[in-house]
């Protein structure tokens, strides 16, 4: 095997040829004349083009190439001809032919039978007989013609494609001519002063390569923020600007009491069914509930109070002690309001939370079994529905959503209740973005909050505004095991309320 020719020799040969002939019309032919792979010539062309020593033009051609299977047929003959050639005058059994031909036996049998070149002994389907003396191997001829670069008919190509004997490959080669900086011998420019240069003193005669101050540096290995975290931080800053205090939301496991009962949600409500809620097997229940408050909640559910008739059913403590994965962060709001009610004297508060909740829902493009809920509430004397609308307009305008509409709705623990809609300029329609309302007296007064104290509250998911800001149409691309880390890495910085650059 001949030793590989150094690229420096290939470069010298190419420049010498251009100096004598002014052009090289086909880099493949030139590579063959030097006896080197075309890849070596291609590397030299790219290097010389960068220094403007040569000018190159791409020549592109799509050609049909034989597969490895087809190359075997071109050399040894088609499977059907190999099969017929292996059958002696007296015939041969399938087992013998399979052992002789190997992998081509089945293909050869089908093709030879289709051509009516073979038959079977009557009463013995295992014995294969020749029905022709001579065969013309058209397939081998077609493959050899294609291998030699000849043009063959489209119907033949289609038949070869059907048999998976050819594939289309794109070939690129080059035509060359002298560039504006052409030289017969390229001078190698130094890029660094080495220890050897200093010792020998030849650094004085070196010609150095110019620095490219516009070149990009190596990418810096850094961390990247997940889009949800970007939007979460921005929303958190809005709450802090509006004077809110964050609620502790580190308890994913909650009791049915705080998640449902304390919110005046009846025990027969569909949301409390296992089809909608994840209940725990271990520990299945809790006994750590405030007894006095629990009795007041039981009373208001069963027979009412505080101006309410209640629901009129037999309230069961066992049901309220069931542990679950919280379905909303309003369970945390209930705990915080109960704690606030025990503090004397009463002081108005503004609370917010942003954390994970869990619902037993079917996963699709817009729903997950776990997602993040944003919640804000204000507790003070004399609050009205007008105060709630004003706070919502202030909050959402800071998110860049200034066009709002409100629609009456129903919630077990708020009255009145409103759905919040914002006009989406991209979708050209009104989109629901959250829910809101005023907590009912049946929820607040059993806690011990003073008469005349009202609570206005609202909530929305973190995922929906994030999907809108980042133009993501599938929630599974944003959160969960199918998130593409390259999407996170290449995602532009999001600024709420501002257009992205």
mmCIF file with all atom_site columns, N, CA and C in Angstrom, residues 24-30 38-39 41-43 45-46 49 55-60 171-177:
data_model
loop_
_atom_site.group_PDB
_atom_site.id
_atom_site.type_symbol
_atom_site.label_atom_id
_atom_site.label_alt_id
_atom_site.label_comp_id
_atom_site.label_asym_id
_atom_site.label_entity_id
_atom_site.label_seq_id
_atom_site.pdbx_PDB_ins_code
_atom_site.Cartn_x
_atom_site.Cartn_y
_atom_site.Cartn_z
_atom_site.occupancy
_atom_site.B_iso_or_equiv
_atom_site.pdbx_formal_charge
_atom_site.auth_seq_id
_atom_site.auth_comp_id
_atom_site.auth_asym_id
_atom_site.auth_atom_id
_atom_site.pdbx_PDB_model_num
ATOM 1  N N  . UNK A 1 24  ? -8.016  24.603 -13.106 1.00 0.00 ? 24  UNK A N  1
ATOM 2  C CA . UNK A 1 24  ? -8.265  23.174 -12.935 1.00 0.00 ? 24  UNK A CA 1
ATOM 3  C C  . UNK A 1 24  ? -9.771  22.993 -13.037 1.00 0.00 ? 24  UNK A C  1
ATOM 4  N N  . UNK A 1 25  ? -10.262 22.454 -14.165 1.00 0.00 ? 25  UNK A N  1
ATOM 5  C CA . UNK A 1 25  ? -11.719 22.384 -14.357 1.00 0.00 ? 25  UNK A CA 1
ATOM 6  C C  . UNK A 1 25  ? -12.421 21.358 -13.468 1.00 0.00 ? 25  UNK A C  1
ATOM 7  N N  . UNK A 1 26  ? -11.710 20.322 -13.006 1.00 0.00 ? 26  UNK A N  1
ATOM 8  C CA . UNK A 1 26  ? -12.350 19.247 -12.240 1.00 0.00 ? 26  UNK A CA 1
ATOM 9  C C  . UNK A 1 26  ? -11.383 18.758 -11.167 1.00 0.00 ? 26  UNK A C  1
ATOM 10 N N  . UNK A 1 27  ? -11.712 19.056 -9.896  1.00 0.00 ? 27  UNK A N  1
ATOM 11 C CA . UNK A 1 27  ? -10.809 18.680 -8.809  1.00 0.00 ? 27  UNK A CA 1
ATOM 12 C C  . UNK A 1 27  ? -10.738 17.163 -8.633  1.00 0.00 ? 27  UNK A C  1
ATOM 13 N N  . UNK A 1 28  ? -11.779 16.432 -9.047  1.00 0.00 ? 28  UNK A N  1
ATOM 14 C CA . UNK A 1 28  ? -11.743 14.967 -8.929  1.00 0.00 ? 28  UNK A CA 1
ATOM 15 C C  . UNK A 1 28  ? -10.692 14.381 -9.875  1.00 0.00 ? 28  UNK A C  1
ATOM 16 N N  . UNK A 1 29  ? -10.685 14.870 -11.101 1.00 0.00 ? 29  UNK A N  1
ATOM 17 C CA . UNK A 1 29  ? -9.702  14.382 -12.064 1.00 0.00 ? 29  UNK A CA 1
ATOM 18 C C  . UNK A 1 29  ? -8.287  14.737 -11.619 1.00 0.00 ? 29  UNK A C  1
ATOM 19 N N  . UNK A 1 30  ? -8.136  15.940 -11.040 1.00 0.00 ? 30  UNK A N  1
ATOM 20 C CA . UNK A 1 30  ? -6.809  16.353 -10.574 1.00 0.00 ? 30  UNK A CA 1
ATOM 21 C C  . UNK A 1 30  ? -6.348  15.453 -9.420  1.00 0.00 ? 30  UNK A C  1
ATOM 22 N N  . UNK A 1 38  ? -9.787  12.529 -3.026  1.00 0.00 ? 38  UNK A N  1
ATOM 23 C CA . UNK A 1 38  ? -10.321 13.857 -3.304  1.00 0.00 ? 38  UNK A CA 1
ATOM 24 C C  . UNK A 1 38  ? -10.454 14.685 -2.039  1.00 0.00 ? 38  UNK A C  1
ATOM 25 N N  . UNK A 1 39  ? -10.657 14.036 -0.902  1.00 0.00 ? 39  UNK A N  1
ATOM 26 C CA . UNK A 1 39  ? -10.783 14.753 0.368   1.00 0.00 ? 39  UNK A CA 1
ATOM 27 C C  . UNK A 1 39  ? -9.509  15.552 0.680   1.00 0.00 ? 39  UNK A C  1
ATOM 28 N N  . UNK A 1 41  ? -7.398  16.857 -1.543  1.00 0.00 ? 41  UNK A N  1
ATOM 29 C CA . UNK A 1 41  ? -7.402  18.019 -2.428  1.00 0.00 ? 41  UNK A CA 1
ATOM 30 C C  . UNK A 1 41  ? -8.410  19.053 -1.947  1.00 0.00 ? 41  UNK A C  1
ATOM 31 N N  . UNK A 1 42  ? -9.578  18.583 -1.472  1.00 0.00 ? 42  UNK A N  1
ATOM 32 C CA . UNK A 1 42  ? -10.611 19.482 -0.973  1.00 0.00 ? 42  UNK A CA 1
ATOM 33 C C  . UNK A 1 42  ? -10.104 20.288 0.224   1.00 0.00 ? 42  UNK A C  1
ATOM 34 N N  . UNK A 1 43  ? -9.370  19.649 1.144   1.00 0.00 ? 43  UNK A N  1
ATOM 35 C CA . UNK A 1 43  ? -8.818  20.358 2.307   1.00 0.00 ? 43  UNK A CA 1
ATOM 36 C C  . UNK A 1 43  ? -7.839  21.449 1.880   1.00 0.00 ? 43  UNK A C  1
ATOM 37 N N  . UNK A 1 45  ? -7.816  22.991 -1.049  1.00 0.00 ? 45  UNK A N  1
ATOM 38 C CA . UNK A 1 45  ? -8.577  24.051 -1.732  1.00 0.00 ? 45  UNK A CA 1
ATOM 39 C C  . UNK A 1 45  ? -9.184  25.013 -0.718  1.00 0.00 ? 45  UNK A C  1
ATOM 40 N N  . UNK A 1 46  ? -9.768  24.479 0.346   1.00 0.00 ? 46  UNK A N  1
ATOM 41 C CA . UNK A 1 46  ? -10.393 25.336 1.360   1.00 0.00 ? 46  UNK A CA 1
ATOM 42 C C  . UNK A 1 46  ? -9.364  26.229 2.048   1.00 0.00 ? 46  UNK A C  1
ATOM 43 N N  . UNK A 1 49  ? -8.230  28.904 -0.456  1.00 0.00 ? 49  UNK A N  1
ATOM 44 C CA . UNK A 1 49  ? -9.304  29.871 -0.713  1.00 0.00 ? 49  UNK A CA 1
ATOM 45 C C  . UNK A 1 49  ? -9.387  30.897 0.409   1.00 0.00 ? 49  UNK A C  1
ATOM 46 N N  . UNK A 1 55  ? -9.325  30.746 -6.335  1.00 0.00 ? 55  UNK A N  1
ATOM 47 C CA . UNK A 1 55  ? -10.770 30.953 -6.330  1.00 0.00 ? 55  UNK A CA 1
ATOM 48 C C  . UNK A 1 55  ? -11.412 29.668 -6.800  1.00 0.00 ? 55  UNK A C  1
ATOM 49 N N  . UNK A 1 56  ? -12.419 29.202 -6.061  1.00 0.00 ? 56  UNK A N  1
ATOM 50 C CA . UNK A 1 56  ? -13.060 27.929 -6.387  1.00 0.00 ? 56  UNK A CA 1
ATOM 51 C C  . UNK A 1 56  ? -14.545 28.121 -6.632  1.00 0.00 ? 56  UNK A C  1
ATOM 52 N N  . UNK A 1 57  ? -15.094 27.270 -7.470  1.00 0.00 ? 57  UNK A N  1
ATOM 53 C CA . UNK A 1 57  ? -16.541 27.239 -7.724  1.00 0.00 ? 57  UNK A CA 1
ATOM 54 C C  . UNK A 1 57  ? -17.026 25.815 -7.492  1.00 0.00 ? 57  UNK A C  1
ATOM 55 N N  . UNK A 1 58  ? -18.124 25.709 -6.742  1.00 0.00 ? 58  UNK A N  1
ATOM 56 C CA . UNK A 1 58  ? -18.673 24.386 -6.444  1.00 0.00 ? 58  UNK A CA 1
ATOM 57 C C  . UNK A 1 58  ? -19.357 23.789 -7.673  1.00 0.00 ? 58  UNK A C  1
ATOM 58 N N  . UNK A 1 59  ? -19.160 22.511 -7.874  1.00 0.00 ? 59  UNK A N  1
ATOM 59 C CA . UNK A 1 59  ? -19.864 21.757 -8.904  1.00 0.00 ? 59  UNK A CA 1
ATOM 60 C C  . UNK A 1 59  ? -20.610 20.635 -8.186  1.00 0.00 ? 59  UNK A C  1
ATOM 61 N N  . UNK A 1 60  ? -21.915 20.648 -8.289  1.00 0.00 ? 60  UNK A N  1
ATOM 62 C CA . UNK A 1 60  ? -22.738 19.699 -7.555  1.00 0.00 ? 60  UNK A CA 1
ATOM 63 C C  . UNK A 1 60  ? -23.486 18.790 -8.524  1.00 0.00 ? 60  UNK A C  1
ATOM 64 N N  . UNK A 1 171 ? -22.816 14.580 -4.863  1.00 0.00 ? 171 UNK A N  1
ATOM 65 C CA . UNK A 1 171 ? -21.361 14.723 -4.999  1.00 0.00 ? 171 UNK A CA 1
ATOM 66 C C  . UNK A 1 171 ? -21.008 16.186 -5.231  1.00 0.00 ? 171 UNK A C  1
ATOM 67 N N  . UNK A 1 172 ? -19.953 16.639 -4.568  1.00 0.00 ? 172 UNK A N  1
ATOM 68 C CA . UNK A 1 172 ? -19.484 18.023 -4.727  1.00 0.00 ? 172 UNK A CA 1
ATOM 69 C C  . UNK A 1 172 ? -18.002 17.992 -5.069  1.00 0.00 ? 172 UNK A C  1
ATOM 70 N N  . UNK A 1 173 ? -17.657 18.679 -6.131  1.00 0.00 ? 173 UNK A N  1
ATOM 71 C CA . UNK A 1 173 ? -16.244 18.885 -6.451  1.00 0.00 ? 173 UNK A CA 1
ATOM 72 C C  . UNK A 1 173 ? -16.077 20.323 -6.915  1.00 0.00 ? 173 UNK A C  1
ATOM 73 N N  . UNK A 1 174 ? -14.908 20.687 -7.398  1.00 0.00 ? 174 UNK A N  1
ATOM 74 C CA . UNK A 1 174 ? -14.604 22.103 -7.596  1.00 0.00 ? 174 UNK A CA 1
ATOM 75 C C  . UNK A 1 174 ? -13.876 22.339 -8.912  1.00 0.00 ? 174 UNK A C  1
ATOM 76 N N  . UNK A 1 175 ? -14.121 23.539 -9.436  1.00 0.00 ? 175 UNK A N  1
ATOM 77 C CA . UNK A 1 175 ? -13.269 24.067 -10.503 1.00 0.00 ? 175 UNK A CA 1
ATOM 78 C C  . UNK A 1 175 ? -12.454 25.196 -9.896  1.00 0.00 ? 175 UNK A C  1
ATOM 79 N N  . UNK A 1 176 ? -11.177 25.334 -10.312 1.00 0.00 ? 176 UNK A N  1
ATOM 80 C CA . UNK A 1 176 ? -10.257 26.282 -9.685  1.00 0.00 ? 176 UNK A CA 1
ATOM 81 C C  . UNK A 1 176 ? -9.601  27.199 -10.703 1.00 0.00 ? 176 UNK A C  1
ATOM 82 N N  . UNK A 1 177 ? -9.310  28.407 -10.229 1.00 0.00 ? 177 UNK A N  1
ATOM 83 C CA . UNK A 1 177 ? -8.480  29.332 -11.003 1.00 0.00 ? 177 UNK A CA 1
ATOM 84 C C  . UNK A 1 177 ? -7.657  30.159 -10.029 1.00 0.00 ? 177 UNK A C  1
#
